[in-house]
mmCIF file of C-alpha atoms in Angstrom:
data_model
loop_
_atom_site.group_PDB
_atom_site.id
_atom_site.type_symbol
_atom_site.label_atom_id
_atom_site.label_comp_id
_atom_site.label_asym_id
_atom_site.label_seq_id
_atom_site.Cartn_x
_atom_site.Cartn_y
_atom_site.Cartn_z
ATOM 1 C CA MET A 1 11.576 -5.881 1.810
ATOM 2 C CA SER A 2 8.943 -3.234 1.386
ATOM 3 C CA ARG A 3 8.286 -2.535 5.063
ATOM 4 C CA ALA A 4 9.592 0.592 6.781
ATOM 5 C CA PRO A 5 13.358 0.414 7.285
ATOM 6 C CA GLY A 6 14.829 -0.077 10.711
ATOM 7 C CA ALA A 7 11.749 -1.438 12.455
ATOM 8 C CA ARG A 8 12.545 -2.306 16.073
ATOM 9 C CA VAL A 9 11.765 -5.864 17.174
ATOM 10 C CA LEU A 10 11.930 -7.124 20.740
ATOM 11 C CA VAL A 11 13.224 -10.690 21.048
ATOM 12 C CA LEU A 12 12.336 -11.628 24.599
ATOM 13 C CA ASN A 13 13.523 -14.716 26.459
ATOM 14 C CA GLY A 14 12.229 -16.035 29.755
ATOM 15 C CA PRO A 15 13.627 -17.933 32.725
ATOM 16 C CA ASN A 16 16.541 -20.340 32.491
ATOM 17 C CA LEU A 17 17.249 -19.620 28.826
ATOM 18 C CA ASN A 18 20.462 -17.970 29.980
ATOM 19 C CA LEU A 19 21.605 -21.545 30.732
ATOM 20 C CA LEU A 20 21.266 -22.791 27.147
ATOM 21 C CA GLY A 21 24.221 -24.855 26.053
ATOM 22 C CA ARG A 22 24.651 -26.215 29.602
ATOM 23 C CA ARG A 23 21.103 -27.008 30.695
ATOM 24 C CA GLU A 24 19.816 -30.366 29.466
ATOM 25 C CA PRO A 25 21.754 -30.290 26.179
ATOM 26 C CA GLU A 26 20.119 -33.568 25.144
ATOM 27 C CA LEU A 27 16.827 -31.664 25.081
ATOM 28 C CA TYR A 28 17.749 -28.061 24.271
ATOM 29 C CA GLY A 29 20.975 -28.610 22.333
ATOM 30 C CA ILE A 30 24.393 -27.046 22.787
ATOM 31 C CA VAL A 31 23.688 -23.648 21.230
ATOM 32 C CA THR A 32 23.968 -20.849 23.784
ATOM 33 C CA LEU A 33 21.666 -17.861 24.148
ATOM 34 C CA ASP A 34 24.549 -15.639 23.001
ATOM 35 C CA GLU A 35 24.738 -17.680 19.795
ATOM 36 C CA ILE A 36 20.984 -17.336 19.293
ATOM 37 C CA GLU A 37 21.334 -13.591 19.799
ATOM 38 C CA SER A 38 24.033 -13.549 17.094
ATOM 39 C CA LEU A 39 21.669 -15.385 14.712
ATOM 40 C CA CYS A 40 18.931 -12.845 15.435
ATOM 41 C CA GLN A 41 21.254 -9.851 15.054
ATOM 42 C CA ALA A 42 22.553 -11.224 11.718
ATOM 43 C CA PHE A 43 18.968 -11.635 10.506
ATOM 44 C CA GLY A 44 18.202 -8.089 11.607
ATOM 45 C CA GLU A 45 21.187 -6.673 9.754
ATOM 46 C CA LYS A 46 20.241 -8.511 6.536
ATOM 47 C CA ASN A 47 16.593 -7.480 6.791
ATOM 48 C CA ASP A 48 16.894 -3.953 8.167
ATOM 49 C CA LEU A 49 15.421 -4.763 11.574
ATOM 50 C CA LEU A 50 16.756 -3.369 14.839
ATOM 51 C CA ILE A 51 16.860 -6.345 17.192
ATOM 52 C CA ASP A 52 16.462 -5.650 20.909
ATOM 53 C CA PHE A 53 17.433 -9.029 22.407
ATOM 54 C CA ARG A 54 16.713 -9.568 26.110
ATOM 55 C CA GLN A 55 16.478 -12.331 28.704
ATOM 56 C CA SER A 56 15.240 -12.315 32.270
ATOM 57 C CA ASN A 57 14.429 -14.856 34.928
ATOM 58 C CA HIS A 58 11.961 -12.398 36.482
ATOM 59 C CA GLU A 59 8.333 -12.212 35.406
ATOM 60 C CA GLY A 60 7.943 -8.501 36.183
ATOM 61 C CA VAL A 61 11.005 -7.596 34.115
ATOM 62 C CA LEU A 62 9.534 -9.497 31.160
ATOM 63 C CA ILE A 63 6.195 -7.711 31.588
ATOM 64 C CA ASP A 64 7.953 -4.331 31.729
ATOM 65 C CA ALA A 65 9.823 -5.180 28.508
ATOM 66 C CA VAL A 66 6.570 -6.122 26.758
ATOM 67 C CA GLN A 67 4.877 -2.903 27.863
ATOM 68 C CA GLU A 68 7.879 -0.876 26.681
ATOM 69 C CA ALA A 69 7.793 -2.697 23.328
ATOM 70 C CA GLY A 70 4.171 -1.658 22.936
ATOM 71 C CA GLN A 71 5.385 1.944 22.885
ATOM 72 C CA HIS A 72 8.620 1.587 20.900
ATOM 73 C CA ALA A 73 8.709 -1.639 18.861
ATOM 74 C CA ALA A 74 7.005 -2.890 15.727
ATOM 75 C CA GLY A 75 6.739 -6.474 16.948
ATOM 76 C CA ILE A 76 7.768 -9.109 19.475
ATOM 77 C CA VAL A 77 9.314 -12.561 19.247
ATOM 78 C CA ILE A 78 8.955 -14.271 22.607
ATOM 79 C CA ASN A 79 10.164 -17.475 24.182
ATOM 80 C CA ALA A 80 8.531 -17.153 27.574
ATOM 81 C CA ALA A 81 10.012 -20.510 28.645
ATOM 82 C CA GLY A 82 8.340 -21.733 31.866
ATOM 83 C CA TYR A 83 6.151 -18.618 32.024
ATOM 84 C CA THR A 84 4.478 -19.814 28.818
ATOM 85 C CA HIS A 85 2.439 -22.249 30.871
ATOM 86 C CA THR A 86 1.944 -20.237 34.055
ATOM 87 C CA SER A 87 1.847 -16.474 33.554
ATOM 88 C CA VAL A 88 -1.534 -14.914 32.974
ATOM 89 C CA ALA A 89 0.096 -11.558 33.767
ATOM 90 C CA LEU A 90 2.586 -11.923 30.898
ATOM 91 C CA ARG A 91 -0.233 -13.057 28.601
ATOM 92 C CA ASP A 92 -2.263 -9.977 29.548
ATOM 93 C CA ALA A 93 0.702 -7.681 28.886
ATOM 94 C CA LEU A 94 1.175 -9.240 25.454
ATOM 95 C CA ALA A 95 -2.542 -8.889 24.714
ATOM 96 C CA SER A 96 -2.402 -5.184 25.509
ATOM 97 C CA VAL A 97 0.404 -4.041 23.211
ATOM 98 C CA GLY A 98 -1.360 -4.160 19.851
ATOM 99 C CA ILE A 99 1.692 -5.231 17.824
ATOM 100 C CA PRO A 100 2.428 -8.547 16.085
ATOM 101 C CA ILE A 101 3.723 -11.319 18.331
ATOM 102 C CA VAL A 102 5.398 -14.577 17.358
ATOM 103 C CA GLU A 103 5.885 -17.210 20.049
ATOM 104 C CA VAL A 104 8.921 -19.471 19.721
ATOM 105 C CA HIS A 105 10.141 -22.564 21.575
ATOM 106 C CA LEU A 106 13.300 -24.570 20.983
ATOM 107 C CA THR A 107 11.555 -27.891 21.572
ATOM 108 C CA ASN A 108 8.249 -29.175 20.278
ATOM 109 C CA ILE A 109 6.092 -28.409 23.296
ATOM 110 C CA HIS A 110 3.394 -30.748 21.945
ATOM 111 C CA ARG A 111 5.707 -33.763 22.240
ATOM 112 C CA ARG A 112 6.603 -33.058 25.848
ATOM 113 C CA GLU A 113 4.853 -33.184 29.205
ATOM 114 C CA ALA A 114 1.118 -32.489 29.108
ATOM 115 C CA TYR A 115 1.402 -29.234 31.080
ATOM 116 C CA ARG A 116 3.721 -27.796 28.397
ATOM 117 C CA ARG A 117 0.972 -28.111 25.774
ATOM 118 C CA THR A 118 -0.923 -25.246 27.420
ATOM 119 C CA SER A 119 0.368 -21.850 26.365
ATOM 120 C CA PHE A 120 -1.090 -18.624 27.646
ATOM 121 C CA VAL A 121 1.149 -16.846 25.118
ATOM 122 C CA SER A 122 -0.403 -18.703 22.160
ATOM 123 C CA GLU A 123 -3.788 -17.247 23.074
ATOM 124 C CA VAL A 124 -2.537 -13.798 22.024
ATOM 125 C CA ALA A 125 0.278 -14.599 19.563
ATOM 126 C CA ASP A 126 -0.092 -14.300 15.806
ATOM 127 C CA ALA A 127 1.980 -17.446 15.265
ATOM 128 C CA LEU A 128 3.773 -20.242 17.122
ATOM 129 C CA ILE A 129 7.028 -21.843 16.027
ATOM 130 C CA CYS A 130 8.252 -24.780 18.069
ATOM 131 C CA GLY A 131 10.610 -27.700 17.689
ATOM 132 C CA ALA A 132 13.056 -26.056 15.269
ATOM 133 C CA GLY A 133 15.793 -25.442 17.829
ATOM 134 C CA ALA A 134 17.784 -22.228 17.556
ATOM 135 C CA HIS A 135 16.709 -21.894 13.913
ATOM 136 C CA GLY A 136 13.173 -21.332 15.217
ATOM 137 C CA TYR A 137 14.184 -17.800 16.152
ATOM 138 C CA VAL A 138 15.135 -17.075 12.544
ATOM 139 C CA LEU A 139 11.833 -18.570 11.403
ATOM 140 C CA ALA A 140 10.003 -16.426 13.956
ATOM 141 C CA LEU A 141 11.766 -13.263 12.764
ATOM 142 C CA THR A 142 11.061 -14.195 9.148
ATOM 143 C CA HIS A 143 7.365 -14.548 9.884
ATOM 144 C CA LEU A 144 7.280 -11.397 11.997
ATOM 145 C CA SER A 145 8.877 -9.495 9.124
ATOM 146 C CA HIS A 146 6.130 -10.851 6.860
ATOM 147 C CA LEU A 147 3.467 -9.724 9.326
ATOM 148 C CA LEU A 148 4.998 -6.241 9.455
ATOM 149 C CA GLU A 149 4.979 -6.011 5.660
ATOM 150 C CA ASN A 150 1.299 -6.972 5.612
ATOM 151 C CA LEU A 151 0.511 -4.367 8.264
ATOM 152 C CA GLU A 152 1.995 -1.685 6.046
ATOM 153 C CA LYS A 153 -0.313 -2.876 3.266
ATOM 154 C CA GLY A 154 -3.268 -2.642 5.640
ATOM 155 C CA ASP A 155 -3.637 -6.379 6.306
ATOM 156 C CA ARG A 156 -3.133 -8.398 9.478
#
């Protein structure tokens, strides 16, 4: 890849994702968040990205992480989980950072309950990947890496 080596990427996960593998496995699958983190870290190692992988059930902690990423990271991959559909504050934090953002969801939010089709995150994200399960995180990192390469070339 031609982008600057060792770019830091925040992979941020919202409420209840710490329960993956146990919570509604018929919907979310049996892959745990630790396993998703391993996938992301392996991608980072192969592609010279420093992955900062975090999860919180607390909206303010997520907002603090986004604001910190605006100062220290090249981009963000975010699965805001339930806050996707409810948090204007998280949306506003994401809008303020000025770095590429890729939204990811394990399930296809457009095939679920009507309220899940509204995403405050999508309003400020550069891309949305949903319905690909745990592999969606790898797709999100792949696209984010592409966005970072284009930024170095002067495109967005």
